[in-house]
mmCIF file of C-alpha atoms in Angstrom:
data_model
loop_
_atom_site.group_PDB
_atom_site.id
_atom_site.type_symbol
_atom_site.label_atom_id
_atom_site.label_comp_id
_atom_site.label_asym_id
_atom_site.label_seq_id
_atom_site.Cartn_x
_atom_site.Cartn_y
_atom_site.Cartn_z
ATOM 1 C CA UNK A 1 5.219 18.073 -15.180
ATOM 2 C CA UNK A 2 4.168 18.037 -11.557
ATOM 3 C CA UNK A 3 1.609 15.959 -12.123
ATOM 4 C CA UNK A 4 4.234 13.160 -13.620
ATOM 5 C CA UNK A 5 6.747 14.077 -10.451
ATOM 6 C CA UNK A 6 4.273 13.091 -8.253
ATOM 7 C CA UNK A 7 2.458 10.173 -9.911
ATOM 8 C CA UNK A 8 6.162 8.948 -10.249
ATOM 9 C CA UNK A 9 6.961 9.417 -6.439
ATOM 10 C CA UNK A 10 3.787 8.213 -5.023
ATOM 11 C CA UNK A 11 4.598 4.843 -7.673
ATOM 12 C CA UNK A 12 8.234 4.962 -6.066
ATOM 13 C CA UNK A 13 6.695 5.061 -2.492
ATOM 14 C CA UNK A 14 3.972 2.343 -2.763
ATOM 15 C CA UNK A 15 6.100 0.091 -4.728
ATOM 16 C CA UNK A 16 9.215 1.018 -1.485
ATOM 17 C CA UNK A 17 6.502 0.282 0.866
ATOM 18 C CA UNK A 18 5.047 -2.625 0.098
ATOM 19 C CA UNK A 19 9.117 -4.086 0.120
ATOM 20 C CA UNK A 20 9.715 -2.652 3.190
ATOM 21 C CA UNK A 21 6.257 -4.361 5.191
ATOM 22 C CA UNK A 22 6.781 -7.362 3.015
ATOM 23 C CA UNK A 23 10.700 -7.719 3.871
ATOM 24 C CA UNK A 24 10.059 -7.205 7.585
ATOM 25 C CA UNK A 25 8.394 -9.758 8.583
ATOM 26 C CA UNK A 26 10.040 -11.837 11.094
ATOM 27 C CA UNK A 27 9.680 -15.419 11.672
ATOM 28 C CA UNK A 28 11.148 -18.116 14.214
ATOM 29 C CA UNK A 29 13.967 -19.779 12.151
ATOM 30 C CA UNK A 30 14.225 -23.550 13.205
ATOM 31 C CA UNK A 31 16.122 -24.950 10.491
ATOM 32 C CA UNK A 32 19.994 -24.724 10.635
ATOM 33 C CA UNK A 33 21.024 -23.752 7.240
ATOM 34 C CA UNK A 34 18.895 -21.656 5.225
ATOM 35 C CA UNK A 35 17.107 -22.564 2.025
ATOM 36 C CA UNK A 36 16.527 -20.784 -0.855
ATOM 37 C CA UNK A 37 12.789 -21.536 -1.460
ATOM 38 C CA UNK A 38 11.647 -18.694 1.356
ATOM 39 C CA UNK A 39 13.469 -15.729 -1.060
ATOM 40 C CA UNK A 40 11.497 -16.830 -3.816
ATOM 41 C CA UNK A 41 8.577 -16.675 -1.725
ATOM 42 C CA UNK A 42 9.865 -13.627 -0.207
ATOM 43 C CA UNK A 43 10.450 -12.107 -3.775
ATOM 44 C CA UNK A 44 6.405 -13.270 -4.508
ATOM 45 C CA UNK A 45 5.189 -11.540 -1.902
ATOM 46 C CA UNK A 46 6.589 -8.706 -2.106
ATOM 47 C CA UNK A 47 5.995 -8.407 -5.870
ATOM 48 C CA UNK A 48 1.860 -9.208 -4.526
ATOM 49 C CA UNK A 49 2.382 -6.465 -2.392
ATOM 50 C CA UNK A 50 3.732 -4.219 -4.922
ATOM 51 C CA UNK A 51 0.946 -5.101 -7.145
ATOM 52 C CA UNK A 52 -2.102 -4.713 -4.573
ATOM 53 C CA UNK A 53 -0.395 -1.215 -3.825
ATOM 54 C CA UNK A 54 -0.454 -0.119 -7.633
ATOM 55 C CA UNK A 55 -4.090 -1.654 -8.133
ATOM 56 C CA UNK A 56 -5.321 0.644 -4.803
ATOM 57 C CA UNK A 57 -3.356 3.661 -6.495
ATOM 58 C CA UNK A 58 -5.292 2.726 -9.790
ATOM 59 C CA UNK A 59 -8.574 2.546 -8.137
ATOM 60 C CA UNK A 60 -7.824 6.024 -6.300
ATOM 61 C CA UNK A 61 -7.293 7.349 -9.942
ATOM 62 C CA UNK A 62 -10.487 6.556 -11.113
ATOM 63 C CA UNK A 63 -12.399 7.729 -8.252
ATOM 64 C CA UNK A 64 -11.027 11.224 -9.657
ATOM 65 C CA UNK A 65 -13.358 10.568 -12.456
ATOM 66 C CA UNK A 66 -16.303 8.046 -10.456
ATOM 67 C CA UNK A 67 -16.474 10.378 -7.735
ATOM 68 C CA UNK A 68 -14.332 13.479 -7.609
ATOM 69 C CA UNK A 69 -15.660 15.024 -4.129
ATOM 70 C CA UNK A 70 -14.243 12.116 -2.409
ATOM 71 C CA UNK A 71 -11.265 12.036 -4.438
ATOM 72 C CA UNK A 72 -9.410 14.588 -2.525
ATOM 73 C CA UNK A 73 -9.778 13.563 1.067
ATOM 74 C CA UNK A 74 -8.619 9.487 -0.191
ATOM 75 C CA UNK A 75 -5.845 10.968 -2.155
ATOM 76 C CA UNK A 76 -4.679 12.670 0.669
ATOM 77 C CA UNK A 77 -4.955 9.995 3.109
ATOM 78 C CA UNK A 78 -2.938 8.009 0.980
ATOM 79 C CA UNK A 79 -0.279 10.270 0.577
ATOM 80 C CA UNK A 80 -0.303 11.005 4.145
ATOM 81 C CA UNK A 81 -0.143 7.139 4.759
ATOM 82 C CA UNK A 82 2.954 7.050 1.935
ATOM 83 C CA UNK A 83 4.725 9.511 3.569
ATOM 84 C CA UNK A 84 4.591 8.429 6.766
ATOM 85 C CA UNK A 85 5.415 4.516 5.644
ATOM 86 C CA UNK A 86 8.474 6.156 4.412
ATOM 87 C CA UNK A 87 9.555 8.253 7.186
ATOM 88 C CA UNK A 88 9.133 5.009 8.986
ATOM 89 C CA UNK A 89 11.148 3.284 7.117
ATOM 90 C CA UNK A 90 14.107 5.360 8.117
ATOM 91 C CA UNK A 91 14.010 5.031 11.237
ATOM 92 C CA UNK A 92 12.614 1.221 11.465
ATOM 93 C CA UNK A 93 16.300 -0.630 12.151
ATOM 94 C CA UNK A 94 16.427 1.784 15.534
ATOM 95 C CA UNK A 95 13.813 0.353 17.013
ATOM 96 C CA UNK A 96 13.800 -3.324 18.359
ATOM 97 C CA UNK A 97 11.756 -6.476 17.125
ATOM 98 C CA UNK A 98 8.932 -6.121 18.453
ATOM 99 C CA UNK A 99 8.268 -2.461 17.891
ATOM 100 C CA UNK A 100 8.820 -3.156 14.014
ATOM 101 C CA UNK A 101 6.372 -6.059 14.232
ATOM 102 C CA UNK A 102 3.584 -3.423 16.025
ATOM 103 C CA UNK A 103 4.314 -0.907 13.449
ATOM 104 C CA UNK A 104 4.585 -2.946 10.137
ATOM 105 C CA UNK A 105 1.222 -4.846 11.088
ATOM 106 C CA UNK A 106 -0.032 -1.016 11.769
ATOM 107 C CA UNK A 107 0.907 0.285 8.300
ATOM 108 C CA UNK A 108 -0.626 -3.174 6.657
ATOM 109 C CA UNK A 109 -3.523 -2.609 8.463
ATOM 110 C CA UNK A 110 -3.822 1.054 7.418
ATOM 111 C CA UNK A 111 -2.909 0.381 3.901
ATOM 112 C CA UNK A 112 -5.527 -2.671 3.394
ATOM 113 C CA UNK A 113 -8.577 -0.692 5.290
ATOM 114 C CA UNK A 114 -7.732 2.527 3.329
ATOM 115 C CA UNK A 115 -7.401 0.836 -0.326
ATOM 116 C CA UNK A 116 -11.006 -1.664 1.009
ATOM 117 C CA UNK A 117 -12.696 1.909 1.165
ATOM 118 C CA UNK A 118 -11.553 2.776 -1.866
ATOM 119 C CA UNK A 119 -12.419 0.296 -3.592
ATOM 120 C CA UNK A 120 -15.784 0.344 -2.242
ATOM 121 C CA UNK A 121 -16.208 4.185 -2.868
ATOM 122 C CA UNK A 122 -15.058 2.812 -7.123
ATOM 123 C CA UNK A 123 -17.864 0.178 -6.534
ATOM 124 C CA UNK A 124 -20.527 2.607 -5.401
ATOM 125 C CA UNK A 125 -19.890 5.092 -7.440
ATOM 126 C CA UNK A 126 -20.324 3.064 -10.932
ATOM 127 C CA UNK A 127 -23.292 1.171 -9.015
ATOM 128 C CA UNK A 128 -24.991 5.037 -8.943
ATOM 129 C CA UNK A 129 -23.457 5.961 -12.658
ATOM 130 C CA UNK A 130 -24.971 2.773 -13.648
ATOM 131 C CA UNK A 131 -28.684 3.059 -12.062
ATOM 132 C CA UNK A 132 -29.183 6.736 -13.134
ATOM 133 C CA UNK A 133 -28.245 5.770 -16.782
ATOM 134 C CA UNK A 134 -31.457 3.513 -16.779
#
C-alpha cells in the first residue's frame, strides 16, 4: 500500500515538475497578438518533459534490480530533488523573472545530470550482468 502511495506521488511530482520547468520558461514576445501554434508547442514540450521524467523514474526502478547498492542513494536523490522542485513551485510566482529563470534552469540542470547518471549506472550494470554471464 505504501509502496503504491509513493510510486503514485513521486509519478504525481515528476509529471507536476516537468509542467512547472516546462511552463516557465520565458521568452521576449515581439509579435502583437498571440498565436496559437506556441501552446501546442508548449503542450509538446511539456508532455517530452513529462515523458523523459517517467523514463528516468523507470530507469531508477530497474537499477533496484541491476544494481541495488546504488539504488538507495539515486532514489533518494531523486526524491530529494522532487521534493524540493515542488516546494519550489510554491513559492516560484514570489520571486521575480529572473530569479525563476536561475532556478528553473537549476532544477533542469539537476534533473538531466541526475537521470544521465542513472542511466549510465542501468548501462553499466547490464554491461557487468552481461560479461560475467559469458
Amino acid at each position: 500500500m505504501i509502496m503504491k502511495f509513493n510510486r503514485a506521488a513521486l509519478h504525481a511530482s515528476a509529471v507536476f515538475f516537468a509542467v512547472l520547468l516546462t511552463g516557465c520558461q520565458t521568452s521576449p514576445n515581439t509579435e502583437k497578438e498571440p498565436t496559437p501554434e506556441p501552446q501546442v508547442q508548449h503542450s509538446t514540450e511539456a508532455e517530452r518533459e513529462a515523458a523523459r521524467l517517467q523514463q528516468c523514474q523507470a530507469e531508477l526502478e530497474a537499477l533496484r534490480t541491476v544494481q541495488p547498492k546504488m539504488f538507495t542513494g539515486y532514489k533518494q536523490e531523486f526524491d530529494r530533488l522532487m521534493n524540493g522542485a515542488a516546494q519550489y513551485a510554491g513559492l516560484r510566482t514570489q520571486v521575480n523573472t529572473e530569479t525563476q529563470d536561475t532556478v528553473d534552469a537549476l532544477y533542469r540542470y539537476r534533473v538531466n545530470k541526475l537521470c544521465a547518471q542513472i542511466n549510465q549506472a542501468v548501462l553499466l550494470g547490464l554491461a557487468e550482468h552481461g560479461e560475467s554471464a559469458q
